[in-house]
One Martini backbone bead per residue (centre of mass of N, CA, C, O) as a GRO file, in nm:
protein
  177
    1MET     BB    1   1.459   0.762  -4.824
    2ALA     BB    2   1.626   0.790  -4.567
    3GLU     BB    3   1.423   0.906  -4.383
    4GLU     BB    4   1.170   0.738  -4.448
    5ILE     BB    5   1.305   0.504  -4.258
    6LYS     BB    6   1.368   0.726  -3.989
    7MET     BB    7   1.033   0.706  -3.957
    8LYS     BB    8   0.960   0.402  -3.930
    9GLU     BB    9   1.138   0.338  -3.741
   10LEU     BB   10   1.060   0.581  -3.496
   11THR     BB   11   0.769   0.476  -3.505
   12LYS     BB   12   0.822   0.245  -3.355
   13LYS     BB   13   0.946   0.258  -3.122
   14ARG     BB   14   0.670   0.447  -3.024
   15ALA     BB   15   0.453   0.230  -3.054
   16SER     BB   16   0.595   0.054  -2.825
   17ILE     BB   17   0.591   0.247  -2.568
   18LYS     BB   18   0.294   0.294  -2.607
   19SER     BB   19   0.209   0.039  -2.543
   20GLN     BB   20   0.316   0.046  -2.234
   21LEU     BB   21   0.123   0.257  -2.154
   22THR     BB   22  -0.122   0.061  -2.196
   23GLN     BB   23  -0.027  -0.143  -1.998
   24PHE     BB   24  -0.011   0.004  -1.764
   25THR     BB   25  -0.341   0.074  -1.751
   26THR     BB   26  -0.421  -0.153  -1.723
   27PHE     BB   27  -0.275  -0.237  -1.451
   28LEU     BB   28  -0.405   0.006  -1.326
   29ASN     BB   29  -0.703  -0.107  -1.316
   30ILE     BB   30  -0.667  -0.353  -1.162
   31ILE     BB   31  -0.558  -0.192  -0.889
   32LYS     BB   32  -0.825  -0.035  -0.843
   33SER     BB   33  -1.045  -0.298  -0.832
   34CYS     BB   34  -0.915  -0.312  -0.581
   35ASP     BB   35  -0.969  -0.260  -0.212
   36GLN     BB   36  -0.695  -0.376  -0.165
   37LEU     BB   37  -0.337  -0.362  -0.109
   38SER     BB   38  -0.068  -0.476  -0.091
   39GLU     BB   39   0.287  -0.487  -0.103
   40GLU     BB   40   0.368  -0.607  -0.363
   41GLN     BB   41   0.193  -0.381  -0.519
   42LEU     BB   42   0.315  -0.144  -0.454
   43VAL     BB   43   0.617  -0.207  -0.535
   44GLU     BB   44   0.542  -0.268  -0.845
   45LEU     BB   45   0.411   0.046  -0.874
   46GLU     BB   46   0.656   0.166  -0.831
   47ILE     BB   47   0.877   0.047  -1.012
   48ARG     BB   48   0.621   0.147  -1.274
   49ILE     BB   49   0.636   0.423  -1.242
   50ASP     BB   50   0.956   0.465  -1.283
   51LYS     BB   51   0.954   0.333  -1.559
   52MET     BB   52   0.788   0.583  -1.727
   53VAL     BB   53   0.986   0.805  -1.641
   54THR     BB   54   1.170   0.701  -1.817
   55ILE     BB   55   1.000   0.654  -2.089
   56TYR     BB   56   0.953   0.955  -2.153
   57ALA     BB   57   1.322   1.013  -2.237
   58THR     BB   58   1.238   0.815  -2.512
   59TYR     BB   59   0.972   0.964  -2.602
   60ASP     BB   60   1.143   1.274  -2.635
   61HIS     BB   61   1.319   1.161  -2.869
   62LEU     BB   62   1.124   1.033  -3.070
   63GLN     BB   63   1.002   1.267  -3.163
   64GLY     BB   64   1.210   1.523  -3.176
   65GLN     BB   65   1.276   1.343  -3.451
   66LEU     BB   66   1.015   1.342  -3.577
   67GLU     BB   67   0.975   1.675  -3.591
   68TYR     BB   68   1.155   1.703  -3.779
   69LEU     BB   69   1.167   1.545  -4.036
   70SER     BB   70   0.870   1.641  -4.081
   71ALA     BB   71   0.668   1.745  -4.295
   72LYS     BB   72   0.417   1.731  -4.061
   73PRO     BB   73   0.457   1.837  -3.749
   74ASP     BB   74   0.138   1.896  -3.637
   75GLU     BB   75   0.102   1.574  -3.630
   76GLN     BB   76   0.327   1.551  -3.420
   77PHE     BB   77   0.215   1.749  -3.186
   78THR     BB   78  -0.053   1.585  -3.170
   79GLU     BB   79   0.095   1.319  -3.044
   80ARG     BB   80   0.197   1.455  -2.799
   81GLU     BB   81  -0.004   1.513  -2.667
   82LEU     BB   82  -0.214   1.275  -2.622
   83PHE     BB   83   0.045   1.100  -2.494
   84GLU     BB   84   0.072   1.313  -2.233
   85ALA     BB   85  -0.185   1.309  -2.115
   86ASN     BB   86  -0.190   1.035  -2.061
   87TYR     BB   87   0.039   0.971  -1.903
   88TYR     BB   88  -0.007   1.199  -1.683
   89LYS     BB   89  -0.269   1.075  -1.584
   90GLN     BB   90  -0.139   0.790  -1.509
   91LEU     BB   91   0.054   0.906  -1.316
   92ALA     BB   92  -0.132   1.043  -1.093
   93SER     BB   93  -0.296   0.817  -1.075
   94ALA     BB   94  -0.058   0.626  -0.937
   95ARG     BB   95   0.055   0.786  -0.735
   96ALA     BB   96  -0.231   0.829  -0.562
   97LEU     BB   97  -0.275   0.544  -0.517
   98LEU     BB   98   0.037   0.492  -0.355
   99THR     BB   99  -0.081   0.725  -0.104
  100GLN     BB  100  -0.292   0.621  -0.009
  101HIS     BB  101  -0.242   0.311   0.033
  102ARG     BB  102  -0.015   0.391   0.228
  103THR     BB  103  -0.207   0.553   0.435
  104GLN     BB  104  -0.395   0.337   0.543
  105LEU     BB  105  -0.135   0.192   0.656
  106ALA     BB  106  -0.022   0.385   0.835
  107ASN     BB  107  -0.332   0.435   0.960
  108LYS     BB  108  -0.351   0.149   1.064
  109ARG     BB  109  -0.525  -0.015   1.336
  110THR     BB  110  -0.358  -0.327   1.485
  111LYS     BB  111  -0.406  -0.339   1.791
  112TRP     BB  112  -0.750  -0.450   1.701
  113THR     BB  113  -0.747  -0.670   1.437
  114ASP     BB  114  -0.683  -0.900   1.679
  115SER     BB  115  -0.608  -1.213   1.821
  116ASP     BB  116  -0.339  -1.364   1.960
  117GLY     BB  117  -0.474  -1.598   2.241
  118VAL     BB  118  -0.259  -1.569   2.455
  119LEU     BB  119  -0.538  -1.533   2.640
  120GLU     BB  120  -0.693  -1.755   2.894
  121GLU     BB  121  -0.879  -1.964   3.081
  122GLY     BB  122  -0.689  -1.947   3.370
  123ALA     BB  123  -0.441  -1.805   3.310
  124MET     BB  124  -0.159  -1.645   3.443
  125VAL     BB  125  -0.050  -1.368   3.573
  126VAL     BB  126   0.008  -0.968   3.580
  127LEU     BB  127  -0.068  -0.647   3.699
  128LYS     BB  128  -0.074  -0.335   3.589
  129GLU     BB  129   0.038  -0.105   3.757
  130GLN     BB  130   0.128   0.254   3.807
  131GLN     BB  131   0.138   0.260   4.126
  132THR     BB  132   0.296   0.065   4.081
  133PRO     BB  133   0.571  -0.143   4.118
  134PRO     BB  134   0.617  -0.404   4.000
  135LEU     BB  135   0.716  -0.620   4.246
  136MET     BB  136   0.344  -0.520   4.314
  137TRP     BB  137   0.227  -0.630   4.158
  138PRO     BB  138  -0.075  -0.861   4.091
  139LEU     BB  139  -0.158  -1.158   4.124
  140GLY     BB  140  -0.352  -1.416   3.887
  141ARG     BB  141  -0.675  -1.595   3.718
  142ILE     BB  142  -0.790  -1.652   3.435
  143VAL     BB  143  -1.224  -1.642   3.456
  144ARG     BB  144  -1.259  -1.404   3.145
  145LEU     BB  145  -1.366  -1.356   2.896
  146ILE     BB  146  -1.416  -1.055   2.702
  147PRO     BB  147  -1.605  -0.979   2.425
  148GLY     BB  148  -1.707  -0.777   2.215
  149ARG     BB  149  -1.870  -0.715   1.891
  150ASP     BB  150  -1.602  -0.818   1.720
  151GLY     BB  151  -1.511  -1.081   1.885
  152ILE     BB  152  -1.289  -0.930   2.078
  153SER     BB  153  -1.068  -0.966   2.303
  154ARG     BB  154  -0.991  -0.694   2.542
  155VAL     BB  155  -1.085  -0.812   2.808
  156ALA     BB  156  -1.102  -0.906   3.168
  157ASP     BB  157  -1.114  -1.133   3.433
  158VAL     BB  158  -0.935  -1.119   3.749
  159LYS     BB  159  -0.824  -1.344   3.997
  160THR     BB  160  -0.731  -1.191   4.290
  161LYS     BB  161  -0.686  -1.157   4.647
  162ARG     BB  162  -0.908  -0.873   4.611
  163GLY     BB  163  -1.036  -0.988   4.356
  164ILE     BB  164  -1.217  -0.954   4.131
  165VAL     BB  165  -1.135  -0.814   3.787
  166ARG     BB  166  -1.121  -0.557   3.556
  167ARG     BB  167  -0.910  -0.591   3.243
  168ALA     BB  168  -0.712  -0.468   2.975
  169TYR     BB  169  -0.460  -0.628   2.808
  170ASN     BB  170  -0.288  -0.469   2.843
  171THR     BB  171  -0.280  -0.500   3.152
  172ILE     BB  172  -0.149  -0.764   3.068
  173CYS     BB  173   0.042  -1.044   3.201
  174PRO     BB  174   0.170  -1.323   3.088
  175LEU     BB  175   0.265  -1.618   3.205
  176PRO     BB  176   0.471  -1.860   3.207
  177VAL     BB  177   0.457  -2.239   3.189
   0.00000   0.00000   0.00000
């Protein structure tokens, strides 16, 4: 009789852990449906992965006790196999998703994704030149911004004392007004 009560108690605890895995699976499915994950979502995913890792130790302990107390341990072994298959599948999927999005964030080229709007027509600038010391860099005024195919300006025409020259933004230093 005491063993039956113990088995019911352990089964309830195991059910709680299984429901946590189900919640994790639901969360993972929602995250997978997003095209781009924010940094907060990635951190939340990391935290949930860590939680699932700690939950497994508890599950393993409970399941071991159930297998020991059970009159039919084969059923308990099957239960363990099913849980572990789902657990490892979800954990591997979550880690792969995390790695994929972290890699995308690390490899994302942020240099030309948007225009800061710092350079405007009429602004006074200094033009960097590699073979010239900084004190000899020419002054100029932006006469035209040239947008790329995506609408982001990366090049400007600058009027200097030598005439109008075309330069990339990374060689133009705006002067404070």
